[in-house]
Amino acid sequence: MSFLNPLFLAGFVTLAIPILIHLVKRERAQKLYFSSLRFLRPVHQRTLKYLRLKNLWLLLLRMAALALIVLAFARPYSRSWEKPPRVARARLVAILIDHSFSMGYKDTFLRAKNKARAVIAGLTAADKAFVAAFGTRLSNQSPPLSDHHQLNAWIDKIELTPSATDYVNGLSAAGRILSEHGEGRHKVIYLISDFHKTGFRRQDEFVLGHEIELKPIDVAYESPENLAVSRADFVKDGQLGDSGHINVRAVNFSAQRKSATLRLVINGKELGRKDAVINKESAEVVSFDKITLFPGSNRGRIELSDDDLKIDNTYHFTIDTDYKVKVLMVTQAGKNRRALIFAEQALSIGAYPPNALTIKSAPAVKAADFEEHDLIILNEIDALPADHIKSLRSSLERGKGVWFVMGEPMDAARFNAAFGGISPAKLVPTNSASSAPMKAGRVDREPRMLTFLKTDHPIFRPFAERHSGNFAASVFFAIMPLEPKPEATILAKFDDGSPALLEAKVGKGVVLLYSSTLDDRWNNLPLNPVYLPFMHQVARHAAHASQTRHAFTVGEAIPLERLLPISVEDMMSEKVTVLDPDGSQVRTPGAVIFAEKPGFYEVRSEKLIKYVAVNPDPLESDLRRMDINELASAVTKLNSRRSETREAATPADEEQTKETQEKNQSWWIYMLAASIVLLAGETFLANQAASLPTR
């Protein structure tokens, strides 16, 4: 038994009051001695004992009445006591069915539909429900219905899609619908899914309304196994010609070693097969050598031997041999060539699209050079002439890219004065003396490590997959102290929170700032295998080389101006036709392709034909399951921003539960009623005792 007001139990001391009164007020028989009675035998002893026993029962009645009054004020209740059944409120039920491509594993999607039908069968006549599918967004939504046949018909319409999973988007949309249409009803969400980890990436961005009950239904297999192709890269064998090799990345998401066969098809022709053995929970790179491409655009695909999830066994890609990214690296005068060797080799060798790299010193560079290149790397440069900076800004306005790379010696005041209008951050001087040169960069006693990467950004998206590279293995001995601008985006941070890579938009262009060096003076990143793909990704993104990307992901919005060498205005006046992988014409609102199917999209204008490769999100191929309780607690917690607030709210929730339990049981009413009965009985017995003749 528990008590809602346990302090009232101190009232048990009042039980002493009847005892004291009994002892003080009890009548004592006076002994009168008569000489004539001394020779008689006493006969009233038995009657006196009877009167004492009778008064003892009165005492017990008074004490019991007081005890019940005290207990009633303490408000007792039982945690294990079951409430009597109450009439349930009518419900508004949201039945959410995951139709992302991970549900295509074996018969998982069929199991999900059967579970949804079982939920519908359990609805009462007063309940209403709506059915919806979700992947990255809510779709195939029915209106709130009470007819079971209509609801089942909506379930039949839902089909498996190649989209990824986003539980936050699905739950938030369903929550809004329940709030709009569920006035006066008990609101419930049945979430039917395989609950893989990668579908819940934004734990602190969403909280389900407290009035909505979430009921997850797991339809996943216990230990799913899956193989997938996540990437294919073309690497030129030399600077001349269009021959090279294609590196294919195959991933084993299973808990045991797997064998697979990979097939390479270019422009509809099979160019090779390779067998691979992939260790458990790891990736294997398979190389197809001596691949010669046609001039112009080439379409390719990698086919993996079938398993229980087939949609990610084919990877589509394109290779355009005609396009090159023109990169200009501006360095300090007299810069040691060794300091540039890492960046020079990374940008020149094996890059796709291929980089045409030009290196010039700051005194030798001309303002017109910026107009002729797609990407300008200012390597440890703290100032340029005014006309150069004007040309740099003009290039950015038209869509070029600029990448600031830090180093020493650099003057913070000069840099801020020269590039403050376009840089994503200000340089913080390390010397406090105003007369001293305000240099930046310092060797730290405790080296830093890269621990945060914005993996949804194009630069780091390839590194979001498991076994795709470890930036945390690199050590940074020195960095440039930076003060990011409010409009800047931090793409990478160190373990102490210092920014490593920042981005800002200037016109149509991109400006990046890297707080360390491209060589091994301030860090050992150039010795890490991720250095080469990192440099390629930065160059590709900053140079706006999206039209040369191997492949896009289902769900991406692809601007047509990135694919065709014409402006948006010309695109509106010129007839441009877009066909999806099935050959159906698709609409392009805002001159943007919304990639919804894997395969090749065909973009036709009057002058040329361009192909766009689209693949399912590789993160969706990872079928590792998440803790369902973790998901439920994350989206139903009262406050997701501060754990202190959550902890403070917990006792209040418990107190509310106590009050509800006590209110439903209401034992105090019966105790007060019993105490009144006892007091009435005690009064009656006391009067009876008082009316007995005194002897």
PDB file of N, CA and C in Angstrom, residues 387-432:
ATOM      1  N   ASP A 387      42.282  44.500 -57.581  1.00  0.00           N
ATOM      2  CA  ASP A 387      41.640  44.055 -58.813  1.00  0.00           C
ATOM      3  C   ASP A 387      41.503  42.536 -58.856  1.00  0.00           C
ATOM      4  N   HIS A 388      42.453  41.813 -58.211  1.00  0.00           N
ATOM      5  CA  HIS A 388      42.359  40.357 -58.132  1.00  0.00           C
ATOM      6  C   HIS A 388      41.154  39.936 -57.279  1.00  0.00           C
ATOM      7  N   ILE A 389      40.987  40.634 -56.152  1.00  0.00           N
ATOM      8  CA  ILE A 389      39.872  40.297 -55.267  1.00  0.00           C
ATOM      9  C   ILE A 389      38.542  40.602 -55.947  1.00  0.00           C
ATOM     10  N   LYS A 390      38.493  41.682 -56.714  1.00  0.00           N
ATOM     11  CA  LYS A 390      37.277  42.011 -57.461  1.00  0.00           C
ATOM     12  C   LYS A 390      36.968  40.932 -58.490  1.00  0.00           C
ATOM     13  N   SER A 391      38.007  40.455 -59.180  1.00  0.00           N
ATOM     14  CA  SER A 391      37.819  39.373 -60.154  1.00  0.00           C
ATOM     15  C   SER A 391      37.407  38.077 -59.461  1.00  0.00           C
ATOM     16  N   LEU A 392      37.955  37.846 -58.266  1.00  0.00           N
ATOM     17  CA  LEU A 392      37.612  36.647 -57.500  1.00  0.00           C
ATOM     18  C   LEU A 392      36.130  36.654 -57.126  1.00  0.00           C
ATOM     19  N   ARG A 393      35.654  37.800 -56.642  1.00  0.00           N
ATOM     20  CA  ARG A 393      34.236  37.902 -56.292  1.00  0.00           C
ATOM     21  C   ARG A 393      33.348  37.746 -57.525  1.00  0.00           C
ATOM     22  N   SER A 394      33.767  38.328 -58.638  1.00  0.00           N
ATOM     23  CA  SER A 394      32.992  38.202 -59.868  1.00  0.00           C
ATOM     24  C   SER A 394      32.894  36.743 -60.308  1.00  0.00           C
ATOM     25  N   SER A 395      33.992  35.998 -60.153  1.00  0.00           N
ATOM     26  CA  SER A 395      33.981  34.576 -60.509  1.00  0.00           C
ATOM     27  C   SER A 395      33.029  33.803 -59.611  1.00  0.00           C
ATOM     28  N   LEU A 396      33.020  34.149 -58.326  1.00  0.00           N
ATOM     29  CA  LEU A 396      32.109  33.486 -57.399  1.00  0.00           C
ATOM     30  C   LEU A 396      30.654  33.768 -57.756  1.00  0.00           C
ATOM     31  N   GLU A 397      30.370  35.003 -58.124  1.00  0.00           N
ATOM     32  CA  GLU A 397      28.996  35.358 -58.474  1.00  0.00           C
ATOM     33  C   GLU A 397      28.478  34.518 -59.634  1.00  0.00           C
ATOM     34  N   ARG A 398      29.381  34.103 -60.522  1.00  0.00           N
ATOM     35  CA  ARG A 398      28.971  33.338 -61.696  1.00  0.00           C
ATOM     36  C   ARG A 398      29.043  31.834 -61.469  1.00  0.00           C
ATOM     37  N   GLY A 399      29.413  31.400 -60.253  1.00  0.00           N
ATOM     38  CA  GLY A 399      29.352  29.970 -59.957  1.00  0.00           C
ATOM     39  C   GLY A 399      30.679  29.268 -59.816  1.00  0.00           C
ATOM     40  N   LYS A 400      31.792  30.014 -59.786  1.00  0.00           N
ATOM     41  CA  LYS A 400      33.091  29.379 -59.577  1.00  0.00           C
ATOM     42  C   LYS A 400      33.242  29.006 -58.100  1.00  0.00           C
ATOM     43  N   GLY A 401      34.346  28.340 -57.769  1.00  0.00           N
ATOM     44  CA  GLY A 401      34.611  27.949 -56.393  1.00  0.00           C
ATOM     45  C   GLY A 401      35.935  28.495 -55.899  1.00  0.00           C
ATOM     46  N   VAL A 402      35.995  28.839 -54.618  1.00  0.00           N
ATOM     47  CA  VAL A 402      37.221  29.329 -53.980  1.00  0.00           C
ATOM     48  C   VAL A 402      37.450  28.517 -52.722  1.00  0.00           C
ATOM     49  N   TRP A 403      38.702  28.109 -52.529  1.00  0.00           N
ATOM     50  CA  TRP A 403      39.060  27.313 -51.352  1.00  0.00           C
ATOM     51  C   TRP A 403      40.253  27.966 -50.671  1.00  0.00           C
ATOM     52  N   PHE A 404      40.021  28.499 -49.449  1.00  0.00           N
ATOM     53  CA  PHE A 404      41.094  29.063 -48.637  1.00  0.00           C
ATOM     54  C   PHE A 404      41.728  27.945 -47.813  1.00  0.00           C
ATOM     55  N   VAL A 405      43.050  27.831 -47.899  1.00  0.00           N
ATOM     56  CA  VAL A 405      43.796  26.841 -47.120  1.00  0.00           C
ATOM     57  C   VAL A 405      44.762  27.590 -46.216  1.00  0.00           C
ATOM     58  N   MET A 406      44.749  27.261 -44.936  1.00  0.00           N
ATOM     59  CA  MET A 406      45.554  27.973 -43.961  1.00  0.00           C
ATOM     60  C   MET A 406      46.982  27.423 -43.888  1.00  0.00           C
ATOM     61  N   GLY A 407      47.836  28.195 -43.225  1.00  0.00           N
ATOM     62  CA  GLY A 407      49.235  27.818 -43.045  1.00  0.00           C
ATOM     63  C   GLY A 407      49.977  28.967 -42.396  1.00  0.00           C
ATOM     64  N   GLU A 408      51.283  28.987 -42.524  1.00  0.00           N
ATOM     65  CA  GLU A 408      52.060  30.082 -41.970  1.00  0.00           C
ATOM     66  C   GLU A 408      53.258  30.363 -42.873  1.00  0.00           C
ATOM     67  N   PRO A 409      53.782  31.586 -42.863  1.00  0.00           N
ATOM     68  CA  PRO A 409      53.279  32.721 -42.066  1.00  0.00           C
ATOM     69  C   PRO A 409      52.083  33.390 -42.729  1.00  0.00           C
ATOM     70  N   MET A 410      51.075  33.696 -41.924  1.00  0.00           N
ATOM     71  CA  MET A 410      49.907  34.419 -42.413  1.00  0.00           C
ATOM     72  C   MET A 410      49.558  35.518 -41.422  1.00  0.00           C
ATOM     73  N   ASP A 411      49.191  36.685 -41.945  1.00  0.00           N
ATOM     74  CA  ASP A 411      48.822  37.834 -41.129  1.00  0.00           C
ATOM     75  C   ASP A 411      47.296  37.891 -41.034  1.00  0.00           C
ATOM     76  N   ALA A 412      46.783  37.730 -39.830  1.00  0.00           N
ATOM     77  CA  ALA A 412      45.334  37.672 -39.642  1.00  0.00           C
ATOM     78  C   ALA A 412      44.654  38.969 -40.045  1.00  0.00           C
ATOM     79  N   ALA A 413      45.264  40.114 -39.700  1.00  0.00           N
ATOM     80  CA  ALA A 413      44.651  41.398 -40.031  1.00  0.00           C
ATOM     81  C   ALA A 413      44.598  41.607 -41.539  1.00  0.00           C
ATOM     82  N   ARG A 414      45.653  41.250 -42.237  1.00  0.00           N
ATOM     83  CA  ARG A 414      45.674  41.400 -43.696  1.00  0.00           C
ATOM     84  C   ARG A 414      44.630  40.491 -44.352  1.00  0.00           C
ATOM     85  N   PHE A 415      44.545  39.267 -43.872  1.00  0.00           N
ATOM     86  CA  PHE A 415      43.569  38.333 -44.450  1.00  0.00           C
ATOM     87  C   PHE A 415      42.152  38.850 -44.262  1.00  0.00           C
ATOM     88  N   ASN A 416      41.833  39.287 -43.040  1.00  0.00           N
ATOM     89  CA  ASN A 416      40.474  39.758 -42.764  1.00  0.00           C
ATOM     90  C   ASN A 416      40.131  40.999 -43.580  1.00  0.00           C
ATOM     91  N   ALA A 417      41.130  41.868 -43.780  1.00  0.00           N
ATOM     92  CA  ALA A 417      40.884  43.076 -44.565  1.00  0.00           C
ATOM     93  C   ALA A 417      40.696  42.755 -46.043  1.00  0.00           C
ATOM     94  N   ALA A 418      41.471  41.795 -46.539  1.00  0.00           N
ATOM     95  CA  ALA A 418      41.424  41.477 -47.968  1.00  0.00           C
ATOM     96  C   ALA A 418      40.237  40.597 -48.326  1.00  0.00           C
ATOM     97  N   PHE A 419      39.991  39.547 -47.530  1.00  0.00           N
ATOM     98  CA  PHE A 419      39.002  38.531 -47.906  1.00  0.00           C
ATOM     99  C   PHE A 419      37.789  38.487 -46.980  1.00  0.00           C
ATOM    100  N   GLY A 420      37.681  39.479 -46.095  1.00  0.00           N
ATOM    101  CA  GLY A 420      36.570  39.460 -45.142  1.00  0.00           C
ATOM    102  C   GLY A 420      35.207  39.445 -45.787  1.00  0.00           C
ATOM    103  N   GLY A 421      35.097  39.971 -47.010  1.00  0.00           N
ATOM    104  CA  GLY A 421      33.806  40.024 -47.676  1.00  0.00           C
ATOM    105  C   GLY A 421      33.336  38.706 -48.247  1.00  0.00           C
ATOM    106  N   ILE A 422      34.259  37.741 -48.426  1.00  0.00           N
ATOM    107  CA  ILE A 422      33.867  36.460 -49.030  1.00  0.00           C
ATOM    108  C   ILE A 422      34.225  35.261 -48.161  1.00  0.00           C
ATOM    109  N   SER A 423      35.108  35.427 -47.196  1.00  0.00           N
ATOM    110  CA  SER A 423      35.547  34.298 -46.371  1.00  0.00           C
ATOM    111  C   SER A 423      34.441  33.856 -45.412  1.00  0.00           C
ATOM    112  N   PRO A 424      34.307  32.555 -45.158  1.00  0.00           N
ATOM    113  CA  PRO A 424      33.295  32.075 -44.201  1.00  0.00           C
ATOM    114  C   PRO A 424      33.624  32.391 -42.749  1.00  0.00           C
ATOM    115  N   ALA A 425      34.863  32.840 -42.476  1.00  0.00           N
ATOM    116  CA  ALA A 425      35.263  33.087 -41.091  1.00  0.00           C
ATOM    117  C   ALA A 425      36.350  34.148 -41.046  1.00  0.00           C
ATOM    118  N   LYS A 426      36.500  34.743 -39.879  1.00  0.00           N
ATOM    119  CA  LYS A 426      37.611  35.651 -39.625  1.00  0.00           C
ATOM    120  C   LYS A 426      38.754  34.882 -38.977  1.00  0.00           C
ATOM    121  N   LEU A 427      39.978  35.298 -39.280  1.00  0.00           N
ATOM    122  CA  LEU A 427      41.139  34.701 -38.634  1.00  0.00           C
ATOM    123  C   LEU A 427      41.362  35.387 -37.295  1.00  0.00           C
ATOM    124  N   VAL A 428      41.649  34.615 -36.273  1.00  0.00           N
ATOM    125  CA  VAL A 428      41.875  35.147 -34.936  1.00  0.00           C
ATOM    126  C   VAL A 428      43.373  35.236 -34.706  1.00  0.00           C
ATOM    127  N   PRO A 429      43.908  36.437 -34.444  1.00  0.00           N
ATOM    128  CA  PRO A 429      45.361  36.552 -34.221  1.00  0.00           C
ATOM    129  C   PRO A 429      45.775  35.856 -32.944  1.00  0.00           C
ATOM    130  N   THR A 430      46.981  35.292 -32.967  1.00  0.00           N
ATOM    131  CA  THR A 430      47.482  34.581 -31.792  1.00  0.00           C
ATOM    132  C   THR A 430      48.357  35.449 -30.923  1.00  0.00           C
ATOM    133  N   ASN A 431      48.828  36.599 -31.412  1.00  0.00           N
ATOM    134  CA  ASN A 431      49.657  37.505 -30.627  1.00  0.00           C
ATOM    135  C   ASN A 431      48.810  38.678 -30.181  1.00  0.00           C
ATOM    136  N   SER A 432      48.876  38.978 -28.876  1.00  0.00           N
ATOM    137  CA  SER A 432      48.060  40.061 -28.338  1.00  0.00           C
ATOM    138  C   SER A 432      48.700  41.421 -28.531  1.00  0.00           C
TER     139      SER A 432
END
